[in-house]
Structure formats: C-alpha cells, structure tokens
mmCIF file of C-alpha atoms and ligand atoms in Angstrom:
data_model
loop_
_atom_site.group_PDB
_atom_site.id
_atom_site.type_symbol
_atom_site.label_atom_id
_atom_site.label_comp_id
_atom_site.label_asym_id
_atom_site.label_seq_id
_atom_site.Cartn_x
_atom_site.Cartn_y
_atom_site.Cartn_z
ATOM 1 C CA MET A 196 -34.511 9.909 -31.125
ATOM 2 C CA ALA A 197 -33.037 12.081 -33.881
ATOM 3 C CA THR A 198 -29.592 11.237 -35.145
ATOM 4 C CA PRO A 199 -27.077 14.124 -34.772
ATOM 5 C CA GLY A 200 -25.857 15.874 -37.954
ATOM 6 C CA SER A 201 -22.390 14.486 -38.736
ATOM 7 C CA GLU A 202 -23.442 10.972 -37.745
ATOM 8 C CA ALA A 203 -26.549 11.219 -39.932
ATOM 9 C CA THR A 204 -24.554 12.354 -42.992
ATOM 10 C CA TRP A 205 -22.555 9.124 -43.055
ATOM 11 C CA LEU A 206 -25.645 7.067 -42.343
ATOM 12 C CA TRP A 207 -27.378 8.643 -45.357
ATOM 13 C CA ILE A 208 -24.279 7.905 -47.462
ATOM 14 C CA GLY A 209 -24.565 4.296 -46.263
ATOM 15 C CA THR A 210 -28.281 4.203 -47.133
ATOM 16 C CA ILE A 211 -27.693 5.540 -50.661
ATOM 17 C CA GLY A 212 -24.692 3.219 -51.236
ATOM 18 C CA MET A 213 -26.743 0.191 -50.226
ATOM 19 C CA ILE A 214 -29.727 1.227 -52.374
ATOM 20 C CA LEU A 215 -27.417 1.643 -55.391
ATOM 21 C CA GLY A 216 -25.875 -1.779 -54.687
ATOM 22 C CA THR A 217 -29.315 -3.384 -54.438
ATOM 23 C CA VAL A 218 -30.485 -1.827 -57.725
ATOM 24 C CA TYR A 219 -27.243 -2.805 -59.495
ATOM 25 C CA PHE A 220 -27.433 -6.455 -58.402
ATOM 26 C CA GLY A 221 -31.187 -6.580 -58.992
ATOM 27 C CA VAL A 222 -30.873 -5.351 -62.578
ATOM 28 C CA ARG A 223 -27.971 -7.699 -63.324
ATOM 29 C CA GLY A 224 -29.830 -10.658 -61.865
ATOM 30 C CA ARG A 225 -32.837 -10.239 -64.145
ATOM 31 C CA GLY A 226 -30.794 -11.373 -67.137
ATOM 32 C CA SER A 227 -29.688 -14.638 -65.546
ATOM 33 C CA ALA A 228 -31.547 -17.534 -67.093
ATOM 34 C CA ASP A 229 -29.884 -20.356 -65.184
ATOM 35 C CA PRO A 230 -32.105 -21.124 -62.142
ATOM 36 C CA GLU A 231 -29.169 -22.617 -60.244
ATOM 37 C CA GLN A 232 -27.297 -19.341 -60.489
ATOM 38 C CA GLN A 233 -30.363 -17.394 -59.401
ATOM 39 C CA SER A 234 -29.641 -18.284 -55.784
ATOM 40 C CA TYR A 235 -26.400 -16.269 -55.926
ATOM 41 C CA TYR A 236 -28.269 -13.299 -57.338
ATOM 42 C CA ILE A 237 -31.084 -13.483 -54.810
ATOM 43 C CA ILE A 238 -28.746 -13.776 -51.812
ATOM 44 C CA THR A 239 -26.323 -11.166 -53.103
ATOM 45 C CA THR A 240 -29.141 -8.667 -53.815
ATOM 46 C CA LEU A 241 -30.810 -9.274 -50.441
ATOM 47 C CA ILE A 242 -27.595 -8.371 -48.580
ATOM 48 C CA PRO A 243 -27.451 -4.642 -49.538
ATOM 49 C CA ALA A 244 -31.284 -4.459 -49.454
ATOM 50 C CA ILE A 245 -31.308 -5.447 -45.769
ATOM 51 C CA ALA A 246 -28.446 -3.057 -45.060
ATOM 52 C CA ALA A 247 -30.268 -0.202 -46.839
ATOM 53 C CA ALA A 248 -33.233 -0.698 -44.477
ATOM 54 C CA ALA A 249 -30.900 -0.775 -41.441
ATOM 55 C CA TYR A 250 -29.031 2.365 -42.550
ATOM 56 C CA LEU A 251 -32.323 4.159 -43.204
ATOM 57 C CA ALA A 252 -33.455 3.211 -39.690
ATOM 58 C CA MET A 253 -30.209 4.535 -38.200
ATOM 59 C CA ALA A 254 -30.218 7.743 -40.289
ATOM 60 C CA THR A 255 -33.770 8.601 -39.248
ATOM 61 C CA GLY A 256 -33.018 7.810 -35.594
ATOM 62 C CA TRP A 257 -35.353 4.848 -35.359
ATOM 63 C CA GLY A 258 -32.519 2.308 -35.108
ATOM 64 C CA VAL A 259 -30.672 4.180 -32.347
ATOM 65 C CA ILE A 260 -31.001 4.261 -28.572
ATOM 66 C CA SER A 261 -29.168 6.488 -26.160
ATOM 67 C CA MET A 262 -27.600 4.780 -23.170
ATOM 68 C CA PRO A 263 -25.720 6.146 -20.201
ATOM 69 C CA LEU A 264 -22.061 5.160 -20.187
ATOM 70 C CA SER A 265 -19.870 5.798 -17.161
ATOM 71 C CA GLY A 266 -17.514 8.680 -17.718
ATOM 72 C CA THR A 267 -18.988 9.843 -21.033
ATOM 73 C CA GLY A 268 -22.434 11.027 -20.039
ATOM 74 C CA GLY A 269 -24.184 8.940 -22.681
ATOM 75 C CA VAL A 270 -23.628 7.160 -25.917
ATOM 76 C CA ASN A 271 -25.714 6.360 -28.973
ATOM 77 C CA ILE A 272 -26.101 2.651 -29.563
ATOM 78 C CA TYR A 273 -26.898 1.911 -33.182
ATOM 79 C CA TRP A 274 -28.667 -1.374 -32.532
ATOM 80 C CA ALA A 275 -29.976 -1.602 -36.128
ATOM 81 C CA ARG A 276 -26.363 -2.269 -37.178
ATOM 82 C CA TYR A 277 -26.427 -5.545 -35.255
ATOM 83 C CA ALA A 278 -29.830 -6.487 -36.740
ATOM 84 C CA ASP A 279 -28.277 -5.895 -40.171
ATOM 85 C CA TRP A 280 -25.166 -7.973 -39.390
ATOM 86 C CA LEU A 281 -27.239 -10.761 -37.819
ATOM 87 C CA LEU A 282 -29.004 -11.200 -41.140
ATOM 88 C CA THR A 283 -26.355 -10.246 -43.695
ATOM 89 C CA THR A 284 -23.244 -11.993 -42.345
ATOM 90 C CA PRO A 285 -25.011 -15.411 -42.494
ATOM 91 C CA LEU A 286 -26.017 -14.609 -46.089
ATOM 92 C CA LEU A 287 -22.427 -13.724 -46.963
ATOM 93 C CA ILE A 288 -21.309 -16.992 -45.397
ATOM 94 C CA ILE A 289 -23.930 -18.876 -47.415
ATOM 95 C CA ASP A 290 -22.572 -17.241 -50.599
ATOM 96 C CA LEU A 291 -19.052 -18.408 -49.689
ATOM 97 C CA THR A 292 -20.175 -21.925 -48.803
ATOM 98 C CA LEU A 293 -22.143 -22.196 -52.071
ATOM 99 C CA VAL A 294 -19.018 -21.329 -54.039
ATOM 100 C CA ALA A 295 -16.916 -23.788 -52.061
ATOM 101 C CA GLY A 296 -19.588 -26.511 -52.181
ATOM 102 C CA ALA A 297 -19.363 -26.940 -48.407
ATOM 103 C CA ARG A 298 -21.016 -29.783 -46.503
ATOM 104 C CA LYS A 299 -24.321 -29.017 -44.763
ATOM 105 C CA GLU A 300 -22.845 -29.644 -41.276
ATOM 106 C CA THR A 301 -20.085 -27.154 -42.000
ATOM 107 C CA ILE A 302 -22.614 -24.547 -43.173
ATOM 108 C CA TYR A 303 -24.715 -24.911 -40.004
ATOM 109 C CA ARG A 304 -21.629 -24.798 -37.811
ATOM 110 C CA LEU A 305 -20.376 -21.632 -39.502
ATOM 111 C CA LEU A 306 -23.771 -19.948 -39.132
ATOM 112 C CA VAL A 307 -23.868 -20.689 -35.398
ATOM 113 C CA ILE A 308 -20.318 -19.386 -34.939
ATOM 114 C CA ASP A 309 -21.183 -16.269 -36.937
ATOM 115 C CA ILE A 310 -24.249 -15.546 -34.821
ATOM 116 C CA ILE A 311 -22.200 -15.950 -31.617
ATOM 117 C CA MET A 312 -19.731 -13.431 -33.075
ATOM 118 C CA ILE A 313 -22.412 -10.811 -33.781
ATOM 119 C CA LEU A 314 -24.344 -11.377 -30.531
ATOM 120 C CA GLY A 315 -21.057 -11.032 -28.605
ATOM 121 C CA GLY A 316 -20.618 -7.591 -30.174
ATOM 122 C CA LEU A 317 -24.214 -6.594 -29.438
ATOM 123 C CA ALA A 318 -23.952 -7.761 -25.823
ATOM 124 C CA GLY A 319 -20.677 -5.880 -25.335
ATOM 125 C CA SER A 320 -22.049 -2.667 -26.790
ATOM 126 C CA ILE A 321 -25.065 -2.534 -24.478
ATOM 127 C CA MET A 322 -23.375 -3.814 -21.299
ATOM 128 C CA GLN A 323 -23.272 -1.237 -18.552
ATOM 129 C CA GLN A 324 -21.015 -3.175 -16.194
ATOM 130 C CA GLY A 325 -17.786 -1.524 -17.321
ATOM 131 C CA ALA A 326 -14.765 -2.126 -19.473
ATOM 132 C CA VAL A 327 -13.910 -5.644 -18.274
ATOM 133 C CA VAL A 328 -17.294 -7.042 -19.319
ATOM 134 C CA ARG A 329 -17.169 -5.239 -22.659
ATOM 135 C CA ILE A 330 -13.691 -6.561 -23.396
ATOM 136 C CA ALA A 331 -14.774 -10.064 -22.376
ATOM 137 C CA CYS A 332 -17.652 -9.868 -24.908
ATOM 138 C CA TRP A 333 -15.233 -8.590 -27.528
ATOM 139 C CA ALA A 334 -12.878 -11.503 -26.776
ATOM 140 C CA VAL A 335 -15.678 -14.091 -27.145
ATOM 141 C CA SER A 336 -16.776 -12.481 -30.389
ATOM 142 C CA THR A 337 -13.208 -12.286 -31.720
ATOM 143 C CA ALA A 338 -12.575 -15.932 -30.779
ATOM 144 C CA ALA A 339 -15.660 -16.893 -32.835
ATOM 145 C CA PHE A 340 -14.302 -14.818 -35.713
ATOM 146 C CA ILE A 341 -10.954 -16.641 -35.547
ATOM 147 C CA VAL A 342 -12.774 -19.990 -35.751
ATOM 148 C CA LEU A 343 -14.589 -18.707 -38.863
ATOM 149 C CA LEU A 344 -11.258 -17.775 -40.421
ATOM 150 C CA TYR A 345 -9.918 -21.231 -39.622
ATOM 151 C CA TYR A 346 -12.748 -22.812 -41.645
ATOM 152 C CA LEU A 347 -12.395 -20.327 -44.502
ATOM 153 C CA LEU A 348 -8.665 -20.931 -44.814
ATOM 154 C CA GLY A 349 -8.872 -24.673 -44.282
ATOM 155 C CA GLU A 350 -11.866 -26.812 -45.158
ATOM 156 C CA LEU A 351 -13.674 -24.358 -47.443
ATOM 157 C CA SER A 352 -10.573 -23.417 -49.457
ATOM 158 C CA GLU A 353 -9.755 -27.073 -49.925
ATOM 159 C CA ARG A 354 -13.264 -27.955 -51.114
ATOM 160 C CA ALA A 355 -13.286 -25.029 -53.549
ATOM 161 C CA ARG A 356 -9.911 -26.122 -54.980
ATOM 162 C CA ASN A 357 -11.180 -29.680 -55.369
ATOM 163 C CA ARG A 358 -14.197 -28.480 -57.389
ATOM 164 C CA SER A 359 -12.019 -26.923 -60.070
ATOM 165 C CA THR A 360 -8.963 -24.704 -60.351
ATOM 166 C CA ALA A 361 -11.191 -21.827 -61.504
ATOM 167 C CA THR A 362 -13.540 -22.199 -58.510
ATOM 168 C CA GLY A 363 -10.493 -22.342 -56.245
ATOM 169 C CA THR A 364 -9.314 -19.018 -57.671
ATOM 170 C CA VAL A 365 -12.711 -17.292 -57.340
ATOM 171 C CA PHE A 366 -13.093 -18.618 -53.797
ATOM 172 C CA LYS A 367 -9.622 -17.389 -52.856
ATOM 173 C CA ARG A 368 -10.437 -13.888 -54.096
ATOM 174 C CA LEU A 369 -13.734 -13.779 -52.147
ATOM 175 C CA ARG A 370 -12.092 -15.305 -49.091
ATOM 176 C CA ASN A 371 -9.317 -12.706 -49.099
ATOM 177 C CA ILE A 372 -11.834 -9.828 -49.318
ATOM 178 C CA THR A 373 -13.666 -11.412 -46.383
ATOM 179 C CA LEU A 374 -10.508 -12.011 -44.337
ATOM 180 C CA GLY A 375 -9.099 -8.549 -44.935
ATOM 181 C CA LEU A 376 -12.249 -6.492 -44.404
ATOM 182 C CA TRP A 377 -14.000 -8.521 -41.699
ATOM 183 C CA ALA A 378 -10.833 -8.351 -39.565
ATOM 184 C CA LEU A 379 -11.190 -4.557 -39.370
ATOM 185 C CA TYR A 380 -14.618 -4.673 -37.661
ATOM 186 C CA PRO A 381 -13.313 -5.822 -34.242
ATOM 187 C CA ILE A 382 -10.664 -3.093 -34.398
ATOM 188 C CA VAL A 383 -13.217 -0.335 -35.152
ATOM 189 C CA TRP A 384 -15.500 -1.769 -32.460
ATOM 190 C CA ILE A 385 -12.898 -1.740 -29.686
ATOM 191 C CA LEU A 386 -11.606 1.736 -30.635
ATOM 192 C CA GLY A 387 -15.113 3.189 -30.863
ATOM 193 C CA THR A 388 -18.224 3.128 -28.724
ATOM 194 C CA GLY A 389 -18.103 -0.676 -28.427
ATOM 195 C CA GLY A 390 -14.950 -0.619 -26.309
ATOM 196 C CA GLY A 391 -16.269 2.386 -24.429
ATOM 197 C CA PHE A 392 -12.885 4.153 -24.447
ATOM 198 C CA GLY A 393 -13.890 6.567 -27.197
ATOM 199 C CA ILE A 394 -10.452 6.433 -28.868
ATOM 200 C CA ILE A 395 -12.154 7.333 -32.160
ATOM 201 C CA THR A 396 -15.208 9.606 -32.344
ATOM 202 C CA ILE A 397 -18.619 8.172 -33.108
ATOM 203 C CA THR A 398 -18.619 9.959 -36.485
ATOM 204 C CA THR A 399 -15.311 8.305 -37.435
ATOM 205 C CA GLU A 400 -16.655 4.962 -36.241
ATOM 206 C CA ILE A 401 -19.787 5.309 -38.384
ATOM 207 C CA MET A 402 -17.743 6.422 -41.403
ATOM 208 C CA LEU A 403 -15.426 3.398 -41.096
ATOM 209 C CA TYR A 404 -18.377 0.995 -40.746
ATOM 210 C CA VAL A 405 -20.045 2.543 -43.832
ATOM 211 C CA MET A 406 -16.858 1.989 -45.871
ATOM 212 C CA LEU A 407 -16.410 -1.560 -44.574
ATOM 213 C CA ASP A 408 -20.088 -2.430 -45.101
ATOM 214 C CA ILE A 409 -20.010 -1.181 -48.688
ATOM 215 C CA GLY A 410 -16.821 -3.189 -49.357
ATOM 216 C CA THR A 411 -18.042 -6.407 -47.750
ATOM 217 C CA LYS A 412 -21.521 -6.241 -49.267
ATOM 218 C CA VAL A 413 -21.376 -4.388 -52.575
ATOM 219 C CA GLY A 414 -17.676 -5.014 -53.391
ATOM 220 C CA PHE A 415 -17.897 -8.688 -52.459
ATOM 221 C CA GLY A 416 -21.162 -9.114 -54.420
ATOM 222 C CA ALA A 417 -19.726 -7.460 -57.523
ATOM 223 C CA VAL A 418 -16.697 -9.785 -57.497
ATOM 224 C CA LEU A 419 -18.923 -12.816 -56.920
ATOM 225 C CA LEU A 420 -21.385 -11.989 -59.687
ATOM 226 C CA GLU A 421 -18.567 -11.125 -62.099
ATOM 227 C CA SER A 422 -17.339 -14.678 -61.677
ATOM 228 C CA GLN A 423 -20.659 -16.181 -62.789
ATOM 229 C CA ASP A 424 -19.201 -17.909 -65.832
ATOM 230 C CA VAL A 425 -16.576 -19.649 -63.749
ATOM 231 C CA LEU A 426 -19.112 -20.724 -61.173
ATOM 232 C CA GLN A 427 -21.648 -21.840 -63.734
ATOM 233 C CA ALA A 428 -19.091 -24.085 -65.390
ATOM 234 C CA ALA A 429 -17.827 -25.405 -62.078
ATOM 235 C CA ASP A 430 -21.233 -25.931 -60.520
ATOM 236 C CA ARG A 431 -22.954 -28.255 -62.921
ATOM 237 C CA PRO A 432 -20.904 -31.429 -62.763
ATOM 238 C CA SER A 433 -20.404 -31.319 -59.002
ATOM 239 C CA SER A 434 -23.845 -30.262 -57.764
ATOM 240 C CA ALA A 435 -25.448 -33.629 -58.480
ATOM 241 C CA SER A 436 -22.714 -35.544 -56.686
ATOM 242 C CA GLU A 437 -22.821 -33.017 -53.827
ATOM 243 C CA LEU A 438 -26.478 -33.811 -53.253
ATOM 244 C CA LYS A 439 -25.814 -37.524 -53.294
ATOM 245 C CA SER A 440 -23.009 -37.294 -50.782
ATOM 246 C CA HIS A 441 -25.321 -35.641 -48.170
HETATM 247 C C1 RET B 182 -17.927 -7.296 -33.691
HETATM 248 C C2 RET B 182 -17.726 -7.195 -32.174
HETATM 249 C C3 RET B 182 -16.316 -7.211 -31.768
HETATM 250 C C4 RET B 182 -15.611 -8.465 -32.200
HETATM 251 C C5 RET B 182 -15.930 -8.875 -33.591
HETATM 252 C C6 RET B 182 -16.966 -8.313 -34.323
HETATM 253 C C7 RET B 182 -17.066 -8.704 -35.723
HETATM 254 C C8 RET B 182 -17.844 -8.186 -36.645
HETATM 255 C C9 RET B 182 -17.842 -8.546 -38.027
HETATM 256 C C10 RET B 182 -18.807 -7.993 -38.768
HETATM 257 C C11 RET B 182 -18.973 -8.137 -40.153
HETATM 258 C C12 RET B 182 -19.920 -7.478 -40.744
HETATM 259 C C13 RET B 182 -20.203 -7.482 -42.132
HETATM 260 C C14 RET B 182 -21.226 -6.707 -42.489
HETATM 261 C C15 RET B 182 -21.696 -6.447 -43.778
HETATM 262 O O1 RET B 182 -21.833 -7.159 -44.659
HETATM 263 C C16 RET B 182 -19.363 -7.748 -33.843
HETATM 264 C C17 RET B 182 -17.735 -5.906 -34.277
HETATM 265 C C18 RET B 182 -15.062 -9.953 -34.179
HETATM 266 C C19 RET B 182 -16.825 -9.461 -38.591
HETATM 267 C C20 RET B 182 -19.406 -8.259 -43.062
#
C-alpha cells in the first residue's frame, strides 16, 4: 500500500538521515587500522544501514500494512519498524557491552530481554482484541525494558568503571543517552497507534520515532566513535584477561 503524504515525508527524512549516518560512519571507519576497534565501526555502521532500509520500506509503503482497529476504522501498522528494532537494538546493546567488557552470559541475557521487549511491542501493535491486551503487551515490554536498565545501571556500569576511569566515563555517557532516549519509546508507543487511543496523530508518532531513532543510532554512534582513543587505550590490557576469564 502507498504511504500517505505527511507520514511519508517524515519517513523520507528518516531514510535520508540514516543514509547520511551510514556514510559518515563508513567513511570514518575506513581510516581505523586497529582490527580490534574495527568491530565498533562495523556494528555502529550497520545500525543506521539497517534502519535506512527499514525507513525506505516504510516510505515506499512496502513495510506497512493496514489493519482494522475498533473505533478508528483502520490504522497503518509500520511493521518494518519492529524488524529494524529487532536487529538494531541488539547491536546497540552489543556496542554497550563491548565498551563495558561484559561477561558472555550477561550479553546473552540482555539480548533475550531486549528481544522480548521488541516482540512485546510488535504483538501489542497488531493485537485486535482491544485495549486491555495491548496494554498488557506494553506492560510486558516495559518490564523487560526496566530489567535492561537495571543491568545498564548496575553490572555494566561497574564493569566499565573497573576497566579504567576513562572507560567508566565513556560508558556513563553512552548509558545516559540510552536511558534517556530509549525511555521515550514506550511513551510514544502508548500515546500513538500502539496504545490504540490515538492521543497523538500517526504523523506526530512517526516524527517522534524518526527523531528518537536518529538520536539513538546516529547520535549514539558519533559519541561512541569519538571516544575511540579512550576505548583503544582501555581495551588492550583487559581484553586478554577477559578472554581468559570466560
Ligand atoms: C516498545 C513497545 C512498548 C514498550 C517498550 C518499547 C520499547 C522500545 C524501545 C525501542 C528502542 C529502539 C531503538 C531504536 C533505534 O536504534 C517496543 C515501543 C518499552 C526501547 C533504540
């Protein structure tokens, strides 16, 4: 189906923003000689690249389905958004866990929790059984998000601090961007088509998601890659012992 005008405008803005982010990270990454640091570049460049594909799909109408919703006559479900988040939020978490030097078990646990969070949102947005079911999905998803925050503020912050003071500082900055911006997604979701109450229009919802997605992907990546020197210095002595301890 074709995407209506005002919705499409923001989706094209999202597509262009993500393409620019991908090119920027890609060009920066080419100069990095240290193979260990390449993983940050690859992950951080992949994140906006995946989002660019998802936004393109939504802007052209391919990533959208129309579903009946009681009381509203019908609503556009941008399912490609969830495909994007299912891939990019784990990559963002991997970036954070690489900085913190997290244990493998913690990484796997966080990825499972993250996927529950996104699938909860997807389930809620396509459920036709009414508000109670949607809010229940939102609650499950938000509970998973709170568990993620618990790990970010606790175990991961502590590990980053123990690596070096500089790593602790970089981690804290990335963590705070994540905490602050990720927390707005459940609010936009419940106020928009996700909650089904239509408190904000679909165009406003899309605009807010575009802004949040650019902040969490391109903004986060820029801060991370700017801190390369710090991470490079902090990484070397600990990475060997990290491997041994697993
Ligand atoms: C949903 C459903 C409602 C409850 C919660 C949600 C959380 C979404 C988040 C998404 C983050 C996306 C990012 C994308 C780009 O990089 C799924 C809206 C808690 C936290 C960071």
